[in-house]
Amino acid sequence: MKYRERFERQVVREDVWIPTRDGRVRLHARIWRPADAEADPVPALLEYLPYRKSDWTAPRDAQRHPWYAGHGYASVRVDIRGHGDSEGTPGDEYDEQELADGVDVVNWLARQPWCTGEVGMFGISWGGFNSLQIAALAPEPLKAIVTVCSTDDRYDNDVHYMGGAVLGIDMLAWAGTMLAFAARPPDPANVGADRWLPMWRERLDALDPFIHTWLAHQQRDEYWRHGSVCEDYGAVRAAVLAVGGWNDPYRDTVLRLVEHLPADRVRGLVGPWSHQYPDRGLPPGPAIGFLQETLRWWDHWLKGEDTGAMREPLLRAWVNDPVPPATSYDVMPGRWVGDTEWPSPRVTWQERPLGVDGTPPVPVRSPHHTGIDAGRFFPFGNASDLAPDQREEDGRSVCLDSAPLTERVEILGRPRVRLRLDSATPRAHVIARVCDVAPDGSSTLVTRGVLNLLARHGRDKAVEWTPGMYEDVEFELNATGYAFPPGHRIRVAVSDTYWPWVWPHGERGELTLLPADSALLLPVRSDGEEPPVRFEEPEQAPPLPVTYDVASGPRPERLVTHDVAAGEWTLEVDPRYGGSRTYPDGLRYEENARETYRIRSDDPLSASAVSEWTIRLTRGEDGDEWDAEIVARTELRATATEFVMDSHLEARANGEAVAKRAWHRTTPRTSG
């Protein structure tokens, strides 16, 4: 990593309040810009998040915002209403108020004397989502965005549902995380010693756990269509650089955006990365000079300079070379490829039958802990993120293997499976994994997909299966770039459970699969001359001098235990979003989180998921200047007919109670 300490233009930083259209609420912003920008105005870049610029994202912000400012931009980091140091109360994710406020910020930036009137937006995850969503609202000053690890489809490509199935692992975990995050107080150093506590009480009184809303909408309806730009790609007028990683759950969006947006104002980039900016150097690498790459994008669209950004291939993608299974890789072997069209004429569909005539029907009845080796839904650059050797998972599934390959097979895109099935119950799931099986028997996960059979005729309806009737179902797996080598086998592993990724239906079922009438469809990419794809080495502004705790003997990131007599499996997860740290201004931020998932192998109604968070913010010796603490717990379980949600929150200031709240909700299992 190269740290750039000196820039052509001197950088200044200021904190300001930005008014919103309702006239009652102001958003708190931090602006880095050239010192001479009022005399020589610059375009503005906006990153708009609920994650607290003053502490939680401050180390990441310091890497990029001053860097952009030094290269001739006003780089702006804004806390969303009701979060961080902004006024007002928190709402649902990407709600109309959030997006309207975002439009107000874009227009406010364009009017400032130091701004040319040209504005860009960028962000990863939440900030990538709302960059796309605000681009679809088309405020006139917004000319270009860079959206990283985001989605165009809030229903079928987010943390709530997958293939129409309720996501157990992040439906609960992210709702629990956001309950704790939304409960964090404003910082008195920024909002005033006399204002922070009333502001905090106001937002605590307004809280409602997200999971109540998410599980109230189990099919794709207007709630999910809001903010899903796939509903109308034509609404996006700004130029879009879409970025993802093969180890991020949202990578499919990059391929859809380069397919559906006009080719003269979109480019796609997919690397081997996790849910992180591609310059941060977190596994898996290789990292790239991402800030330099985005600067080419901004200079082209916001300054009118010929940087060659639009002469790059429409899609630049990393193709992984085969690797032994592991839960982390510092650097993935592979190569960059470029396609000037998407869908690419170099990618053709290869159909591989899963059986031959005469292959008998196969029962699929997986134990309910199948999926315990799925890995993290959101790989974050940690040591236990990725799926381990899949041999144990394969043993809990029906495996259909190819013959040993006689030549390299390189795929790029979204594989599909077509399965001829019958279900013994009206409600069931089917899960398909594609694995690379080496001659020694080791099994590396390549990609996977899920289908809730209730959603087989569309994600907006629930149609029960008629037992005793075979149907053909076809569904896409997650996008990937991967090269299977000669001598290896391609395995399709089929199961009807996948805990804790997929919340099980309420009754024990069984599928019957006809392999001879089923197939794997692979997007095979042919060899040929490649357009050059090159990136500079990573470069950032100097890091923020933050001191991180290094605990002695930390608990495992992922711990699986099996109570043999009870048949119960437990997965305990430490998400490790950053841990405890001390900032140069004396702020001490402590966080401790744990997720726990339990299920018995033979009982779908034994499934339970719990998220627990403790967050403490202090300033001064032993917190004598400021001390605020949040303890949150969220639990999800289910009966045969309904989901049951229990959440608890306690907030304390200087050891005294500020709020204590509890929620209990149930909702019918209409689809989950």
XYZ file of C-alpha atoms in Angstrom:
672
model
C 0.000 0.000 0.000
C 1.274 3.459 -0.901
C 0.189 6.354 1.305
C -0.030 9.691 -0.449
C 0.811 12.463 2.035
C 1.236 15.413 -0.320
C -1.165 16.500 -3.035
C -1.208 19.154 -5.728
C -3.892 21.049 -3.797
C -3.861 21.708 -0.077
C -6.758 20.020 1.728
C -8.950 21.544 4.439
C -11.675 19.827 6.476
C -14.824 21.330 7.938
C -17.994 20.066 9.625
C -21.253 21.670 8.501
C -25.030 21.274 8.892
C -27.028 20.656 5.701
C -30.730 21.632 5.764
C -33.429 19.319 4.380
C -36.647 20.306 2.643
C -38.855 19.888 5.716
C -37.007 22.763 7.395
C -36.925 20.954 10.752
C -34.028 18.519 10.380
C -30.406 19.163 9.530
C -27.893 16.527 8.475
C -24.351 16.602 9.788
C -21.630 16.533 7.145
C -17.857 16.423 7.054
C -16.286 18.014 3.991
C -12.734 17.650 2.719
C -11.938 20.067 -0.140
C -9.095 22.023 -1.687
C -8.295 25.121 0.370
C -8.642 27.324 -2.721
C -11.925 25.791 -3.937
C -13.939 29.011 -3.527
C -11.573 30.703 -5.954
C -11.258 27.611 -8.163
C -14.464 25.549 -7.688
C -14.422 21.768 -7.865
C -17.016 18.993 -8.342
C -18.453 17.386 -5.190
C -18.468 13.675 -4.262
C -21.004 12.403 -1.726
C -20.917 9.325 0.511
C -24.183 9.058 2.479
C -24.434 6.487 5.286
C -25.997 5.630 8.671
C -22.714 4.215 9.994
C -21.297 7.255 11.884
C -18.552 9.279 10.233
C -17.174 10.381 13.626
C -16.146 6.880 14.689
C -17.314 3.691 12.970
C -16.320 4.540 9.368
C -13.716 7.170 10.305
C -10.675 4.930 9.535
C -12.084 4.025 6.110
C -13.161 7.616 5.423
C -9.642 8.854 6.137
C -8.272 6.586 3.416
C -10.340 8.085 0.591
C -12.043 11.419 1.284
C -8.821 13.439 1.786
C -7.323 11.632 -1.229
C -10.177 12.781 -3.478
C -9.902 16.312 -2.078
C -6.202 16.389 -2.863
C -7.044 15.509 -6.456
C -9.442 18.398 -6.914
C -12.793 17.377 -5.430
C -14.926 18.315 -2.459
C -15.397 14.909 -0.848
C -18.359 14.859 1.512
C -19.412 12.328 4.136
C -22.970 12.753 5.476
C -24.731 10.898 8.307
C -28.262 9.835 7.360
C -31.168 11.363 9.350
C -31.390 9.928 12.853
C -27.902 8.382 12.714
C -24.506 9.567 13.838
C -24.601 13.310 14.458
C -27.549 14.116 12.197
C -30.833 15.340 13.615
C -34.178 13.561 13.387
C -35.129 9.945 13.958
C -34.029 6.799 12.103
C -36.351 5.250 9.537
C -36.394 1.992 7.606
C -33.492 1.254 5.283
C -33.694 3.231 1.998
C -37.088 4.682 2.871
C -38.561 7.651 1.000
C -37.332 10.092 3.633
C -33.735 8.891 3.319
C -33.779 9.210 -0.456
C -35.513 12.613 -0.387
C -32.877 13.859 2.057
C -30.190 12.496 -0.250
C -31.596 14.472 -3.166
C -31.598 17.575 -0.936
C -27.924 17.021 -0.122
C -27.000 16.613 -3.801
C -28.774 19.874 -4.676
C -27.260 21.700 -1.673
C -23.751 20.636 -2.671
C -24.274 21.846 -6.227
C -25.203 25.319 -4.930
C -22.096 25.869 -2.802
C -19.620 28.536 -3.943
C -16.770 26.006 -3.898
C -18.652 23.575 -6.188
C -18.840 23.642 -9.989
C -22.411 22.347 -9.799
C -21.355 18.820 -10.846
C -21.932 16.094 -8.243
C -21.023 12.399 -7.974
C -22.036 9.789 -5.394
C -20.178 6.741 -4.222
C -20.449 4.117 -1.531
C -20.138 0.492 -0.571
C -23.091 -1.599 0.621
C -25.651 0.854 2.101
C -23.922 3.785 0.407
C -23.780 1.844 -2.855
C -27.487 1.036 -2.565
C -28.597 4.612 -2.026
C -26.215 5.911 -4.706
C -28.113 3.766 -7.229
C -31.498 4.638 -5.756
C -30.860 8.394 -5.741
C -29.491 8.118 -9.289
C -32.883 6.625 -10.231
C -34.530 9.786 -8.828
C -32.292 11.745 -11.237
C -31.480 15.007 -9.417
C -30.084 17.263 -12.137
C -26.598 17.867 -10.621
C -25.900 14.130 -10.141
C -23.835 13.139 -13.186
C -22.054 9.933 -12.140
C -21.909 7.340 -9.374
C -19.604 4.544 -8.224
C -21.665 1.813 -6.566
C -19.707 -0.928 -4.766
C -21.148 -4.180 -3.371
C -24.736 -3.019 -3.832
C -27.902 -4.379 -5.373
C -30.505 -3.398 -7.913
C -33.019 -5.879 -6.416
C -33.900 -5.410 -2.747
C -36.008 -8.557 -2.567
C -34.020 -11.279 -4.267
C -30.460 -9.990 -3.887
C -30.198 -8.544 -0.396
C -29.977 -9.795 3.201
C -33.664 -10.685 3.532
C -34.645 -13.276 0.895
C -32.882 -15.454 -1.654
C -34.760 -17.350 -4.316
C -37.932 -16.452 -2.436
C -36.618 -18.142 0.738
C -36.260 -16.396 4.098
C -32.580 -15.888 4.851
C -32.060 -17.089 8.388
C -28.496 -15.952 8.805
C -28.763 -12.296 7.804
C -32.486 -11.593 8.051
C -31.945 -11.892 11.792
C -28.315 -10.842 12.121
C -28.604 -7.646 10.144
C -31.853 -6.658 11.834
C -30.156 -7.163 15.191
C -27.093 -5.241 14.086
C -29.142 -2.303 12.838
C -31.191 -2.199 16.057
C -27.931 -1.712 17.950
C -26.454 0.659 15.350
C -29.551 2.868 15.124
C -29.584 3.129 18.924
C -26.123 4.719 19.099
C -26.124 8.310 20.390
C -24.920 11.492 18.720
C -21.527 12.697 19.903
C -21.681 15.698 22.272
C -18.390 16.914 20.799
C -20.230 17.505 17.512
C -23.824 18.319 18.471
C -23.262 20.020 21.837
C -23.150 18.877 25.455
C -26.683 20.156 26.062
C -28.249 18.581 22.955
C -26.911 15.057 22.655
C -29.058 13.447 25.358
C -32.418 14.910 24.161
C -31.470 13.930 20.593
C -30.635 10.427 21.783
C -33.900 10.020 23.687
C -35.829 11.111 20.598
C -34.221 8.511 18.363
C -34.522 5.737 20.971
C -38.259 6.444 21.324
C -38.681 6.164 17.543
C -36.908 2.818 17.099
C -38.718 -0.194 15.700
C -36.749 -3.346 14.775
C -36.424 -3.743 11.002
C -37.236 -7.444 11.191
C -40.907 -6.669 11.926
C -41.266 -5.016 8.527
C -39.061 -7.406 6.596
C -40.993 -10.507 7.677
C -44.322 -8.777 7.066
C -43.462 -8.806 3.330
C -42.558 -12.392 2.424
C -43.317 -12.033 -1.283
C -42.017 -9.462 -3.716
C -44.467 -6.565 -3.329
C -44.447 -2.767 -3.472
C -42.355 -2.595 -0.321
C -39.467 -4.381 -2.072
C -40.019 -2.726 -5.432
C -39.316 0.613 -3.775
C -35.585 1.228 -4.132
C -35.078 -1.693 -6.551
C -33.720 -0.022 -9.664
C -34.295 -3.226 -11.641
C -37.930 -2.124 -11.766
C -36.938 0.659 -14.198
C -33.321 0.806 -15.317
C -34.244 3.671 -17.616
C -34.764 5.948 -14.611
C -31.007 5.968 -13.950
C -29.584 8.913 -15.894
C -26.191 9.226 -14.205
C -23.180 7.279 -15.451
C -22.646 4.136 -13.349
C -19.417 2.365 -12.440
C -20.667 -0.871 -10.807
C -18.145 -2.782 -8.696
C -18.409 -6.113 -6.907
C -16.501 -9.151 -5.710
C -17.006 -12.849 -6.311
C -17.037 -13.277 -2.516
C -19.712 -10.637 -1.976
C -23.406 -11.650 -2.036
C -24.362 -8.754 -4.348
C -22.056 -9.472 -7.292
C -24.924 -10.465 -9.608
C -25.986 -6.812 -9.720
C -22.852 -5.816 -11.638
C -23.758 -8.180 -14.474
C -27.356 -6.974 -14.577
C -26.346 -3.308 -14.642
C -23.904 -3.720 -17.544
C -26.596 -5.667 -19.402
C -29.474 -3.235 -18.872
C -27.939 0.257 -18.695
C -26.807 2.037 -21.894
C -23.275 0.967 -22.795
C -22.140 4.565 -23.268
C -22.621 5.336 -19.549
C -21.939 2.134 -17.621
C -18.901 0.020 -16.819
C -18.640 -3.073 -14.605
C -15.760 -4.370 -12.507
C -15.767 -7.649 -10.553
C -12.728 -8.924 -8.657
C -12.106 -11.759 -6.198
C -12.938 -9.474 -3.256
C -15.138 -9.752 -0.188
C -17.605 -7.098 1.016
C -14.912 -4.403 1.041
C -13.510 -1.589 -1.086
C -10.996 -3.188 -3.512
C -8.027 -1.063 -2.369
C -8.116 -2.051 1.306
C -5.957 -5.149 0.937
C -8.277 -7.427 2.918
C -8.522 -11.064 1.813
C -9.057 -12.300 -0.736
C -6.843 -10.170 -3.008
C -5.252 -8.994 -5.138
C -6.061 -5.408 -4.199
C -6.041 -2.785 -6.946
C -5.497 0.961 -7.221
C -9.213 1.535 -6.836
C -9.033 5.207 -5.894
C -7.030 5.920 -9.050
C -9.550 3.944 -11.087
C -12.473 5.916 -9.682
C -10.587 9.170 -10.209
C -10.481 8.354 -13.922
C -14.271 7.910 -13.744
C -14.867 11.183 -11.916
C -12.484 13.183 -14.125
C -14.253 11.888 -17.233
C -17.829 12.513 -16.087
C -17.459 15.512 -13.749
C -14.563 17.401 -15.344
C -14.894 16.407 -18.994
C -11.346 15.078 -19.226
C -10.346 12.266 -21.590
C -9.066 9.694 -19.103
C -9.825 6.595 -21.174
C -12.370 5.433 -18.604
C -14.979 4.763 -21.285
C -12.511 2.971 -23.546
C -12.209 0.193 -20.991
C -14.121 -3.058 -21.679
C -17.770 -2.944 -20.675
C -17.047 -5.633 -18.074
C -13.695 -6.326 -16.461
C -13.775 -9.524 -14.421
C -11.380 -11.705 -12.491
C -11.447 -15.424 -13.337
C -10.325 -17.548 -10.398
C -7.906 -20.373 -10.991
C -8.676 -23.564 -9.058
C -7.638 -23.574 -5.403
C -7.801 -26.123 -2.593
C -10.712 -25.332 -0.238
C -9.912 -22.822 2.512
C -11.791 -20.289 4.635
C -9.488 -17.436 3.569
C -6.996 -16.645 0.821
C -4.607 -13.709 1.001
C -4.494 -13.632 -2.800
C -6.589 -15.683 -5.184
C -4.739 -16.986 -8.229
C -6.333 -16.026 -11.519
C -6.382 -13.424 -14.250
C -8.287 -10.382 -15.465
C -10.436 -10.649 -18.583
C -12.386 -8.013 -20.464
C -15.626 -8.237 -22.440
C -16.757 -5.382 -24.657
C -20.368 -6.627 -24.668
C -22.601 -8.235 -22.062
C -24.023 -10.783 -22.499
C -20.734 -11.577 -24.174
C -20.571 -13.381 -27.516
C -17.589 -15.224 -26.049
C -19.829 -16.852 -23.434
C -21.968 -19.762 -24.636
C -24.269 -22.028 -22.668
C -23.085 -25.585 -22.150
C -25.739 -28.010 -20.930
C -24.482 -30.892 -18.788
C -27.121 -33.565 -17.982
C -27.060 -34.776 -14.389
C -27.890 -38.335 -15.353
C -28.416 -40.690 -18.283
C -31.458 -42.567 -19.473
C -32.233 -45.244 -16.947
C -30.834 -43.377 -13.955
C -33.362 -44.086 -11.185
C -35.137 -41.377 -9.178
C -33.116 -40.111 -6.227
C -34.627 -39.107 -2.856
C -33.344 -35.805 -1.438
C -33.830 -35.628 2.340
C -31.001 -33.694 3.954
C -30.503 -33.337 7.705
C -31.504 -29.873 8.863
C -27.963 -28.835 9.769
C -26.961 -29.104 6.118
C -25.436 -25.691 5.415
C -23.442 -25.491 8.643
C -20.308 -25.283 6.425
C -21.747 -22.623 4.111
C -19.379 -19.908 5.327
C -20.321 -16.317 6.013
C -23.129 -14.722 4.022
C -21.160 -11.430 4.084
C -17.447 -12.245 3.790
C -15.727 -9.257 5.373
C -12.050 -10.079 4.936
C -11.851 -12.240 8.071
C -10.119 -15.569 8.628
C -13.243 -17.793 8.681
C -15.316 -16.104 5.976
C -15.340 -18.602 3.137
C -16.774 -22.089 2.903
C -14.388 -24.840 4.045
C -13.933 -28.177 2.272
C -17.408 -29.219 1.188
C -16.998 -32.961 1.632
C -19.122 -33.036 4.801
C -21.804 -30.866 3.152
C -21.663 -33.104 0.085
C -22.236 -36.117 2.328
C -25.483 -34.520 3.526
C -26.615 -33.877 -0.072
C -27.276 -35.785 -3.256
C -24.150 -35.429 -5.419
C -24.132 -35.731 -9.192
C -20.599 -35.661 -10.617
C -19.235 -35.249 -14.114
C -16.561 -37.513 -15.517
C -13.016 -36.168 -15.011
C -12.575 -33.192 -17.300
C -10.316 -33.653 -20.312
C -9.738 -29.899 -20.771
C -9.978 -26.624 -18.882
C -13.530 -25.293 -18.538
C -13.694 -21.551 -17.805
C -17.033 -20.073 -16.752
C -18.121 -16.457 -16.369
C -21.655 -15.478 -15.438
C -24.601 -17.033 -13.614
C -24.853 -20.837 -13.952
C -28.326 -22.346 -13.844
C -29.794 -25.681 -12.854
C -32.879 -27.305 -14.319
C -34.269 -29.970 -12.012
C -37.205 -32.322 -12.502
C -38.655 -32.752 -9.029
C -41.506 -33.936 -6.925
C -42.066 -32.791 -3.353
C -43.713 -34.858 -0.632
C -44.965 -31.670 1.041
C -46.713 -28.551 -0.310
C -43.824 -26.343 0.928
C -40.163 -27.112 0.323
C -36.819 -25.645 -0.668
C -34.217 -26.864 -3.116
C -30.588 -25.811 -2.898
C -27.944 -26.494 -5.535
C -24.197 -26.107 -5.045
C -21.552 -26.398 -7.759
C -18.213 -27.676 -6.473
C -14.787 -28.352 -7.993
C -13.778 -31.849 -6.905
C -10.042 -32.530 -7.071
C -8.542 -36.001 -7.644
C -7.854 -36.245 -3.880
C -11.576 -35.844 -3.183
C -11.411 -32.312 -1.758
C -14.422 -30.222 -2.741
C -14.160 -26.454 -3.329
C -17.392 -24.473 -3.432
C -17.677 -22.546 -6.712
C -21.225 -21.203 -6.517
C -24.720 -21.991 -5.209
C -28.350 -21.031 -5.494
C -31.630 -21.434 -3.623
C -35.236 -21.762 -4.695
C -38.235 -21.694 -2.392
C -40.571 -23.963 -4.340
C -43.482 -21.750 -3.304
C -41.844 -19.029 -5.464
C -41.182 -21.187 -8.533
C -43.857 -19.341 -10.563
C -42.710 -15.865 -9.511
C -41.383 -14.113 -6.424
C -44.619 -12.139 -6.045
C -46.791 -15.164 -5.265
C -46.783 -18.317 -3.140
C -47.981 -21.426 -4.999
C -47.985 -24.650 -3.031
C -46.716 -27.866 -4.599
C -49.077 -30.748 -5.354
C -47.326 -33.840 -3.956
C -47.132 -36.691 -6.446
C -46.742 -34.330 -9.416
C -43.349 -33.833 -11.108
C -42.428 -30.364 -12.316
C -39.390 -28.842 -13.998
C -37.899 -25.994 -11.959
C -35.054 -23.831 -13.200
C -33.160 -21.222 -11.213
C -29.971 -19.208 -11.384
C -26.976 -19.663 -9.127
C -24.776 -16.803 -7.974
C -22.466 -15.328 -10.589
C -18.851 -16.417 -10.671
C -15.694 -16.498 -12.722
C -13.883 -19.826 -12.307
C -11.667 -22.201 -14.271
C -12.112 -25.943 -13.716
C -8.839 -27.742 -14.602
C -8.383 -31.029 -16.470
C -8.637 -34.071 -14.244
C -11.139 -32.459 -11.860
C -14.863 -33.215 -11.674
C -17.753 -30.763 -11.646
C -20.154 -31.684 -8.854
C -23.766 -30.564 -8.468
C -24.843 -31.130 -4.864
C -28.606 -30.936 -4.206
C -30.209 -30.586 -0.779
C -33.599 -29.551 0.559
C -32.198 -27.726 3.626
C -29.421 -25.144 4.079
C -29.257 -23.879 7.648
C -28.671 -21.186 8.790
C -28.667 -19.450 5.402
C -32.228 -20.621 4.665
C -34.955 -20.724 7.307
C -36.592 -24.178 7.048
C -40.254 -24.644 6.259
C -42.437 -25.835 9.099
C -42.697 -29.512 8.204
C -40.146 -32.196 7.364
C -40.249 -32.847 3.652
C -38.540 -34.891 0.985
C -37.826 -34.250 -2.674
C -37.551 -36.816 -5.440
C -35.122 -35.865 -8.218
C -35.001 -37.329 -11.733
C -31.318 -36.892 -12.719
C -31.810 -37.950 -16.344
C -34.288 -35.095 -16.822
C -32.143 -32.546 -14.989
C -29.140 -30.499 -16.076
C -26.485 -27.973 -15.109
C -26.167 -25.063 -17.523
C -22.753 -23.412 -17.493
C -21.790 -20.039 -19.066
C -18.545 -21.205 -20.700
C -16.161 -18.510 -21.859
C -13.989 -19.313 -24.885
C -10.293 -18.545 -25.245
C -9.119 -15.751 -27.470
C -7.213 -12.500 -27.579
C -7.987 -10.408 -24.506
C -8.215 -6.614 -24.291
C -5.621 -5.488 -21.749
C -6.899 -5.081 -18.183
C -4.428 -3.365 -15.881
C -4.643 -1.473 -12.586
C -2.226 0.619 -10.615
C -1.023 -0.418 -7.178
C -3.292 0.634 -4.273
C -2.826 4.181 -3.018
C -4.597 5.971 -0.178
C -4.336 8.988 2.068
C -2.397 8.387 5.318
C -4.276 6.174 7.798
C -6.076 7.602 10.792
C -3.970 6.873 13.909
C -6.487 4.600 15.607
C -5.435 2.164 18.341
C -7.170 -1.214 18.092
C -7.480 -3.656 20.961
C -5.606 -6.886 20.446
C -7.268 -9.317 22.822
C -5.261 -12.231 24.142
C -6.891 -15.492 23.182
C -9.938 -14.089 21.342
C -12.963 -16.329 20.959
C -13.324 -18.128 17.618
C -14.936 -16.275 14.712
C -17.049 -19.328 13.870
C -17.552 -22.177 16.312
C -19.640 -25.259 15.482
C -20.713 -27.598 18.288
C -22.755 -30.783 18.092
C -24.747 -32.202 21.001
C -24.704 -35.800 19.823
C -27.376 -37.107 22.187
C -29.819 -34.286 21.415
C -28.907 -34.122 17.733
C -28.559 -30.352 18.093
C -26.067 -28.272 16.125
C -25.004 -24.806 17.258
C -23.115 -22.218 15.234
C -21.675 -19.247 17.139
C -20.388 -16.322 15.058
C -18.343 -13.283 16.001
C -18.879 -10.936 13.017
C -15.728 -8.918 13.849
C -16.740 -5.659 12.253
C -13.856 -3.831 13.870
C -13.885 -4.523 17.577
C -12.844 -1.969 20.178
C -10.670 1.007 19.340
C -9.478 4.401 20.559
C -9.473 7.445 18.274
C -6.930 10.275 18.196
C -9.467 12.727 19.677
C -9.743 10.522 22.783
C -13.014 8.800 21.874
C -13.152 5.181 22.983
C -15.484 2.949 20.958
C -16.141 -0.592 22.184
C -18.308 -3.198 20.486
C -18.964 -6.836 21.244
C -21.273 -8.929 19.059
C -22.289 -12.553 18.863
C -24.724 -14.460 16.664
C -26.007 -17.901 17.681
C -27.867 -20.325 15.406
C -29.332 -23.607 16.675
C -31.193 -26.467 15.034
C -31.825 -30.187 15.581
C -31.094 -32.389 12.602
C -34.590 -33.866 12.538
C -36.805 -30.923 13.546
C -37.343 -27.800 11.421
C -39.263 -26.104 14.242
C -36.190 -26.257 16.498
C -34.488 -23.505 14.464
C -33.589 -20.375 16.397
C -31.344 -17.401 15.694
C -30.093 -14.802 18.192
C -28.126 -11.581 17.705
C -26.536 -9.921 20.757
C -24.716 -6.572 20.771
C -23.040 -4.378 23.355
C -21.696 -0.979 22.268
C -20.059 1.563 24.560
C -18.722 5.030 23.713
C -16.628 6.941 26.231
C -14.434 10.004 26.357
C -12.091 11.044 29.156
C -10.374 8.905 31.755
C -12.694 6.026 32.678
C -15.469 7.784 30.735
C -15.679 10.714 33.121
C -16.443 13.173 30.274
C -18.942 11.018 28.398
C -20.170 7.430 28.764
C -22.977 5.907 26.688
C -23.809 2.209 26.418
C -26.276 0.146 24.348
C -27.176 -3.510 24.918
C -29.398 -5.115 22.269
C -30.728 -8.624 21.742
C -32.887 -9.910 18.889
C -34.255 -13.453 18.574
C -36.156 -15.192 15.776
C -37.898 -18.555 15.969
C -40.964 -20.087 14.343
C -43.937 -22.334 14.874
C -45.556 -24.261 12.040
C -47.752 -21.262 11.200
C -45.933 -18.083 12.295
C -42.608 -16.369 12.873
C -41.936 -15.163 16.410
C -39.695 -12.126 16.984
C -38.419 -10.838 20.337
C -36.150 -7.807 20.686
C -34.773 -6.022 23.738
C -32.815 -2.801 24.046
C -31.251 -0.993 27.003
C -29.468 2.357 26.796
C -27.482 3.957 29.598
C -25.713 7.302 30.017
C -23.044 7.588 32.688
C -24.392 4.389 34.214
C -28.004 5.591 34.463
C -30.882 4.223 32.408
C -31.956 6.292 29.419
C -34.296 3.772 27.799
C -35.386 0.185 28.228
C -37.558 -1.267 25.499
C -38.896 -4.677 24.524
C -40.800 -5.808 21.445
C -42.691 -9.054 20.819
C -44.187 -9.664 17.379
C -45.596 -12.572 15.414
C -46.392 -12.763 11.733
C -47.933 -15.558 9.631
C -45.654 -17.769 7.567
C -47.107 -16.851 4.200
C -44.047 -17.913 2.231
C -41.197 -18.618 4.637
